[in-house]
PDB file of C-alpha atoms in Angstrom:
ATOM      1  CA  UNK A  15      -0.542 -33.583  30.958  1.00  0.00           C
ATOM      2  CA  UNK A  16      -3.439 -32.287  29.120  1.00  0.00           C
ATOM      3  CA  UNK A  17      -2.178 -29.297  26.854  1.00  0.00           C
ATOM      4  CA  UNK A  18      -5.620 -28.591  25.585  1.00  0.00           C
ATOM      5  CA  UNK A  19      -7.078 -25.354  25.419  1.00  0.00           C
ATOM      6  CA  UNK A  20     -10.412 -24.072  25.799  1.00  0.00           C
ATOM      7  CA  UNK A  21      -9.787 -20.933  23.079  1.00  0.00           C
ATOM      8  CA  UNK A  22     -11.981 -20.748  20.841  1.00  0.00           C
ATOM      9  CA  UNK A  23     -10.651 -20.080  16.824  1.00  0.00           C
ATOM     10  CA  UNK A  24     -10.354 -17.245  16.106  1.00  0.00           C
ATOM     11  CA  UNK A  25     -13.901 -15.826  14.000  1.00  0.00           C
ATOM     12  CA  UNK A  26     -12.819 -15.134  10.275  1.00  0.00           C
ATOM     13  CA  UNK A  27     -14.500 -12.070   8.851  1.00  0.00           C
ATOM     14  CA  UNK A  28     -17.653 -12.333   6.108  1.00  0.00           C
ATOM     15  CA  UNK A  29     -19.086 -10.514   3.920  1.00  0.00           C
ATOM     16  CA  UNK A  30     -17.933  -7.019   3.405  1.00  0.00           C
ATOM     17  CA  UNK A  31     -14.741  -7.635   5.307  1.00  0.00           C
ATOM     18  CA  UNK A  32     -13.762 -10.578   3.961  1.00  0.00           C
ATOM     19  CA  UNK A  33     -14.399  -8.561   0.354  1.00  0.00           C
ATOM     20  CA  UNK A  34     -12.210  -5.667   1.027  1.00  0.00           C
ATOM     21  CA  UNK A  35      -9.322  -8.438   2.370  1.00  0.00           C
ATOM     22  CA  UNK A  36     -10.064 -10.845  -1.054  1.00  0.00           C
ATOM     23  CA  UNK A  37      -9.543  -7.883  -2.626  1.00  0.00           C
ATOM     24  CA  UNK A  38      -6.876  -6.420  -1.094  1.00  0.00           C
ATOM     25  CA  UNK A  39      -5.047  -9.728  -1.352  1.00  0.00           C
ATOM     26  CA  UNK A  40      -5.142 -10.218  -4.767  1.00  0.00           C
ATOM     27  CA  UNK A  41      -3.689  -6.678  -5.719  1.00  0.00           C
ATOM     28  CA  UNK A  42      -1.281  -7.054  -3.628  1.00  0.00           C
ATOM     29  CA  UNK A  43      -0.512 -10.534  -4.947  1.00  0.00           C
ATOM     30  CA  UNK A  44      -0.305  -9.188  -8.360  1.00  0.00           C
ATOM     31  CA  UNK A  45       1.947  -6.125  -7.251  1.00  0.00           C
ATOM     32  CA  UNK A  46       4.278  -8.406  -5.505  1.00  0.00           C
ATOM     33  CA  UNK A  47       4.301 -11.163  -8.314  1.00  0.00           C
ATOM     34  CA  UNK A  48       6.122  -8.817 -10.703  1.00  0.00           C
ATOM     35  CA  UNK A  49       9.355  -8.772  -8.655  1.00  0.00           C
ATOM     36  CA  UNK A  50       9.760 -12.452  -8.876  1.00  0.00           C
ATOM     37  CA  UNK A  51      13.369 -13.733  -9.287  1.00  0.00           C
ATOM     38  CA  UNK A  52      14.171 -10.441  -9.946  1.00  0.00           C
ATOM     39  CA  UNK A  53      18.072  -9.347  -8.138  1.00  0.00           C
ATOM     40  CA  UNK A  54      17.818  -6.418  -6.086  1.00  0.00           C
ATOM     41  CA  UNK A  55      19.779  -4.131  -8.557  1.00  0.00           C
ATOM     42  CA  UNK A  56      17.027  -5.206 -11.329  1.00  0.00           C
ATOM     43  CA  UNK A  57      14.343  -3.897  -8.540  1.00  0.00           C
ATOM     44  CA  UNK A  58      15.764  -0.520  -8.689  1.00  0.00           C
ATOM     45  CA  UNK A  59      16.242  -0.103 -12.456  1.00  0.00           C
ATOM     46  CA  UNK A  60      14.359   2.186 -14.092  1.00  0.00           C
ATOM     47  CA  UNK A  61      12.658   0.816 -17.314  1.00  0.00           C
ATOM     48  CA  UNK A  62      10.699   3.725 -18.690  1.00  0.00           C
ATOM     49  CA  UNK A  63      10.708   7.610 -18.907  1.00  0.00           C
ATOM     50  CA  UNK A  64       9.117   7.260 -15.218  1.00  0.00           C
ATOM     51  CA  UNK A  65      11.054   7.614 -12.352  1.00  0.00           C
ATOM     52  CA  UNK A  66       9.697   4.490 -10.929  1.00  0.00           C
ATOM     53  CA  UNK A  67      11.435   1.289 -10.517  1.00  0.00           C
ATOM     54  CA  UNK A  68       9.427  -2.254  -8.975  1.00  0.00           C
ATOM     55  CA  UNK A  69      11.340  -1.792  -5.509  1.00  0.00           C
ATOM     56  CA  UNK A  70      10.149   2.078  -5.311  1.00  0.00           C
ATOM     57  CA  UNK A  71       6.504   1.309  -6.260  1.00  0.00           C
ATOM     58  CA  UNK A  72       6.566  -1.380  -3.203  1.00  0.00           C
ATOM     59  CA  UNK A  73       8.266   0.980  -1.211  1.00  0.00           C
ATOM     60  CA  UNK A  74       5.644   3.592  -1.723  1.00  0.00           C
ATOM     61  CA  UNK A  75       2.601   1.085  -1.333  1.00  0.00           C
ATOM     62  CA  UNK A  76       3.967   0.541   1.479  1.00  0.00           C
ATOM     63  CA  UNK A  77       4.012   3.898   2.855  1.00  0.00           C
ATOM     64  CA  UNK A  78       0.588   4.502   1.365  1.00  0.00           C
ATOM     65  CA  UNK A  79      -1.082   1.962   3.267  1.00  0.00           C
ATOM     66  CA  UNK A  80       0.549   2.254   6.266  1.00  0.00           C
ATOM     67  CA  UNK A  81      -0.083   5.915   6.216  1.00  0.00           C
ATOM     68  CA  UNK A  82      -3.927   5.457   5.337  1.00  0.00           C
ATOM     69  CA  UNK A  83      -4.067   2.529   7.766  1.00  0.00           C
ATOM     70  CA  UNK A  84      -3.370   5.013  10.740  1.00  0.00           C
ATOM     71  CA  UNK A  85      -5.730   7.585   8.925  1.00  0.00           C
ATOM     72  CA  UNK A  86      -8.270   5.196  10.119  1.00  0.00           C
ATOM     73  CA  UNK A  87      -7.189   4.460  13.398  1.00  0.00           C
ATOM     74  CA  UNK A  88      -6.193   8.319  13.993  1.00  0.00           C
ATOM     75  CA  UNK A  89      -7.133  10.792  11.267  1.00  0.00           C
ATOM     76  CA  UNK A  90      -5.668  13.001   9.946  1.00  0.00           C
ATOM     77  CA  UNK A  91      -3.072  14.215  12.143  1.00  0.00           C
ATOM     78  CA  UNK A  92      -1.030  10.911  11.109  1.00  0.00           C
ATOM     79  CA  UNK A  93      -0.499  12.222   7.565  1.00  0.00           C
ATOM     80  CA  UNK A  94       1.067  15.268   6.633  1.00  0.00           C
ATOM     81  CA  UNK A  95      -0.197  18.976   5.225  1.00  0.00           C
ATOM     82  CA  UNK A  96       1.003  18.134   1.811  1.00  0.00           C
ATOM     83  CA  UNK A  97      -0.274  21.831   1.201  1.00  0.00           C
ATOM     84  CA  UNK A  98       3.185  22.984   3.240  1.00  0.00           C
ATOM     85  CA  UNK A  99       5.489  20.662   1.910  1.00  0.00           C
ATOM     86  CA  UNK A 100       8.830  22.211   1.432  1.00  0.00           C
ATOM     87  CA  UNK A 101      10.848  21.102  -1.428  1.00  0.00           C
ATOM     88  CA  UNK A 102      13.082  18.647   0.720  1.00  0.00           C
ATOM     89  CA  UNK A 103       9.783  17.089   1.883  1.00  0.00           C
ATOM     90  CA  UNK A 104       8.762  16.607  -1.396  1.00  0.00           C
ATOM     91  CA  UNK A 105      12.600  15.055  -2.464  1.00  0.00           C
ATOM     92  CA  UNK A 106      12.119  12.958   0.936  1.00  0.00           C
ATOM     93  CA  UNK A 107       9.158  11.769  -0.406  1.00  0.00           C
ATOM     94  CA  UNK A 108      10.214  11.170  -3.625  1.00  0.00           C
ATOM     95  CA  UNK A 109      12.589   8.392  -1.899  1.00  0.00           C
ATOM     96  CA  UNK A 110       9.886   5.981  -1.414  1.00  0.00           C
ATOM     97  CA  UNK A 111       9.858   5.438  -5.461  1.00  0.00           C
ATOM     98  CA  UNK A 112      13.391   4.463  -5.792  1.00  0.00           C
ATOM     99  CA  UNK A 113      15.456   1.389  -4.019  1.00  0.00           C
ATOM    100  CA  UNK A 114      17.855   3.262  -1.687  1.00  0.00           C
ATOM    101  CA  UNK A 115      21.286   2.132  -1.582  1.00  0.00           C
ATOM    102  CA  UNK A 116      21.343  -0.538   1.065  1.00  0.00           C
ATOM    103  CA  UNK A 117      17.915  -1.261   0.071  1.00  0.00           C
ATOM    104  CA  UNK A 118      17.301  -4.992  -0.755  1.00  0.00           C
ATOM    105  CA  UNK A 119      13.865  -6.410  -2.073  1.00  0.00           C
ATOM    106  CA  UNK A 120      13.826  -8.802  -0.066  1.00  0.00           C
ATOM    107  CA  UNK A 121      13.809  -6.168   2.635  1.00  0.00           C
ATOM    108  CA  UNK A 122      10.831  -4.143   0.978  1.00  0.00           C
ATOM    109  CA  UNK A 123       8.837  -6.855   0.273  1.00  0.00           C
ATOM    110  CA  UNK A 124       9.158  -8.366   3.672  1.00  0.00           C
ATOM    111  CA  UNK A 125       8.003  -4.402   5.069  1.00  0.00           C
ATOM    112  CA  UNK A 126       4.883  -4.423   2.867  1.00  0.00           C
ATOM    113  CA  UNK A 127       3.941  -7.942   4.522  1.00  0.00           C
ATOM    114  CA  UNK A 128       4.271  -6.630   7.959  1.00  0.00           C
ATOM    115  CA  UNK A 129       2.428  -3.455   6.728  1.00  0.00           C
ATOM    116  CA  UNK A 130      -0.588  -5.712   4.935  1.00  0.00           C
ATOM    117  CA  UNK A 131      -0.917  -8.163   7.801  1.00  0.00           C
ATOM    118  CA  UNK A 132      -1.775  -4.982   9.879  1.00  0.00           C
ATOM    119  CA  UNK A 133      -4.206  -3.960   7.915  1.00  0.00           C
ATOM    120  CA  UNK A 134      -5.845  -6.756   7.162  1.00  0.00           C
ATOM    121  CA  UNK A 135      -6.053  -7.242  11.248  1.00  0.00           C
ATOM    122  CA  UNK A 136      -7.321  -3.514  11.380  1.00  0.00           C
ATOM    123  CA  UNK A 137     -10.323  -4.625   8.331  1.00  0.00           C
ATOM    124  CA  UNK A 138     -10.965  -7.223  10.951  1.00  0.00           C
ATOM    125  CA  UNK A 139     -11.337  -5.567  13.923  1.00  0.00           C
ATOM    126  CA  UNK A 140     -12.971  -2.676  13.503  1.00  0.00           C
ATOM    127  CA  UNK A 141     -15.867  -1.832  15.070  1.00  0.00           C
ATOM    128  CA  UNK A 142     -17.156   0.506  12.387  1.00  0.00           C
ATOM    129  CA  UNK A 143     -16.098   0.721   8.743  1.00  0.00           C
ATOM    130  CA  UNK A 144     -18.468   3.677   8.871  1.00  0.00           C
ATOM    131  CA  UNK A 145     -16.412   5.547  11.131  1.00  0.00           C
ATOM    132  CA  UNK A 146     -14.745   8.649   9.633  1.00  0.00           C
ATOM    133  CA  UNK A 147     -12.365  11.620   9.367  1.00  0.00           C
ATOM    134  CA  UNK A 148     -11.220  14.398   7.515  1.00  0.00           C
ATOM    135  CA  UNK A 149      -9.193  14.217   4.764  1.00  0.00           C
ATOM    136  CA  UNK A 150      -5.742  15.578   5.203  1.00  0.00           C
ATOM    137  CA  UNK A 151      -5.211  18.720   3.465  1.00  0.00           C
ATOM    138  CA  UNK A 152      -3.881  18.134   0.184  1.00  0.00           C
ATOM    139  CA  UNK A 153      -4.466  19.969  -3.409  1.00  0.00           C
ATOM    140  CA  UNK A 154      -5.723  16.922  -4.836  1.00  0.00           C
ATOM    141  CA  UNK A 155      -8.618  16.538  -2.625  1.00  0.00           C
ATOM    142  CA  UNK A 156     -11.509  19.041  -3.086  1.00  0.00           C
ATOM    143  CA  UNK A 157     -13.437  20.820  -0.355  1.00  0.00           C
ATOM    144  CA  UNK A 158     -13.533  19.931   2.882  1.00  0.00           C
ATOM    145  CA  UNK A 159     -14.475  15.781   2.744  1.00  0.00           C
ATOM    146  CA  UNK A 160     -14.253  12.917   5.012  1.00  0.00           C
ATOM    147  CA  UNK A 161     -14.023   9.469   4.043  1.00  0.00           C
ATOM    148  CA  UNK A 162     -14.859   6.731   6.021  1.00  0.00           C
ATOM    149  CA  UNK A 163     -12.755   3.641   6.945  1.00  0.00           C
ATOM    150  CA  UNK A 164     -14.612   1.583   3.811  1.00  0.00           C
ATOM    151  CA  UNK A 165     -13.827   4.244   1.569  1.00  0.00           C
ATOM    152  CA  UNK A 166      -9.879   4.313   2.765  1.00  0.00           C
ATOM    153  CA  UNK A 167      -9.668   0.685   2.053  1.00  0.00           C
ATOM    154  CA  UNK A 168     -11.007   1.104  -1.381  1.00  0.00           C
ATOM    155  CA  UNK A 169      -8.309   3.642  -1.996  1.00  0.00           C
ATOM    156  CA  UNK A 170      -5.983   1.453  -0.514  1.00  0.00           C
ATOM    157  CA  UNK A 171      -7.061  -1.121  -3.265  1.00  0.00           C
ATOM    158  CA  UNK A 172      -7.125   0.969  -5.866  1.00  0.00           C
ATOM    159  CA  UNK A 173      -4.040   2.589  -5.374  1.00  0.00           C
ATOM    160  CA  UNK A 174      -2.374  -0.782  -5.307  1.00  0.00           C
ATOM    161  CA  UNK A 175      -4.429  -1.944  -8.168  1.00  0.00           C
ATOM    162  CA  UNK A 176      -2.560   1.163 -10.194  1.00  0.00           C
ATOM    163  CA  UNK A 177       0.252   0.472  -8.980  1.00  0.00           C
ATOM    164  CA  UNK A 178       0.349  -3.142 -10.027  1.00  0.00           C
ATOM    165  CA  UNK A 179      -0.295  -1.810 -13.630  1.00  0.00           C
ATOM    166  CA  UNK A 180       2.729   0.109 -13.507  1.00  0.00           C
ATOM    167  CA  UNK A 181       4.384  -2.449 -11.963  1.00  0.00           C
ATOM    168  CA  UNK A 182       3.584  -4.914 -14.851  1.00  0.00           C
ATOM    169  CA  UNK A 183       4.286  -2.351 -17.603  1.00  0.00           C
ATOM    170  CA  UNK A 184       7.996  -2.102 -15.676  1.00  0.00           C
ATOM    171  CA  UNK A 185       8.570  -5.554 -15.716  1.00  0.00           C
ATOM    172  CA  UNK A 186       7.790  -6.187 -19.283  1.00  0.00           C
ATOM    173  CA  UNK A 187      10.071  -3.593 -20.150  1.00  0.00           C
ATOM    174  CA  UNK A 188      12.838  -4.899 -18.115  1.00  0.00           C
ATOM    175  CA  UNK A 189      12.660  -8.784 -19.051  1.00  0.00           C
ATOM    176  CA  UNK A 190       9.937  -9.190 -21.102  1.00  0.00           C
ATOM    177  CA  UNK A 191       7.954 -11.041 -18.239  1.00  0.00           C
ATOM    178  CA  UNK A 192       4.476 -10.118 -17.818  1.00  0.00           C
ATOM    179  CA  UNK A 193       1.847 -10.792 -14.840  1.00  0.00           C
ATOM    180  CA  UNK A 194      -1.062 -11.460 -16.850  1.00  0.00           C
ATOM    181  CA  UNK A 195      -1.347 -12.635 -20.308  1.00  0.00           C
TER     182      UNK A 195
END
């Protein structure tokens, strides 16, 4: 029996594309990297003044790319007003910075895969980084802007980038490990 197919592999993107996923892959390497053999109880401790814990700053890279992802796809009637936020949104929200109890890291970790392997399919296959929308409303965004599918991506990257920092500062202050250096 012949079990040999005709498909043809799958075309791996170039230039800009494969930029934006180099890049995206190595913050999100370096974000990851500073949970390593950590137990999920030392993924919710808080280290610093900050709030934030490793497990919550996955958690909310998580949310932030999955949320921007579908801000390409959709605009910006996937993300909320954040200019009528009630008080218990904003407490909702401020769940994605801190491991939940029943939360595991294993768990978080394995939800920011799933959400990074769809957007790195999405920088595939898009016909148009150029394509745009308007931002969401929001007090930290000026005016009335758009910003195309390139530009989310590089705020996707740079808000994981930032996050890795914090991250890193975390982690030193937990164990002494470090990421870099």
């Amino acid at each position: 029996m012949n079990t040999t197919t005709n498909t043809p592999a799958p075309t791996l993107p170039t230039g800009e594309r494969a930029d934006l996923l180099e890049t995206l892959a190595k913050q999100r390497h370096f974000l990851r990297f500073t949970t390593r053999d950590l137990t999920d109880e030392q993924a919710g401790q808080r280290t610093t003044a900050s709030e934030l814990c490793l497990g919550g700053l996955i958690k909310h890279v998580t949310s932030v790319e999955r949320n921007w992802a579908a801000f390409i796809v959709d605009g910006p009637s996937t993300m909320p007003d954040f200019t009528a936020m009630t008080e218990a949104d904003w407490a909702k929200r401020a769940d994605e910075f801190r491991m939940l109890p029943g939360e595991t890291l294993a768990g978080v970790l394995a939800e920011y895969v799933e959400v990074a392997d769809r957007t790195d399919e999405l920088v595939a296959t898009l016909p148009d980084l150029n394509a745009s929308h308007p931002l969401p409303k929001a007090p930290w965004f000026e005016g009335e802007a758009s910003w195309s599918a390139r530009r989310v991506l590089l705020h996707i990257a740079a808000e994981t980038a930032q996050h890795a920092g914090h991250a890193d500062i975390i982690r030193e202050s937990l164990d002494g490990a470090k990421s870099m250096g």
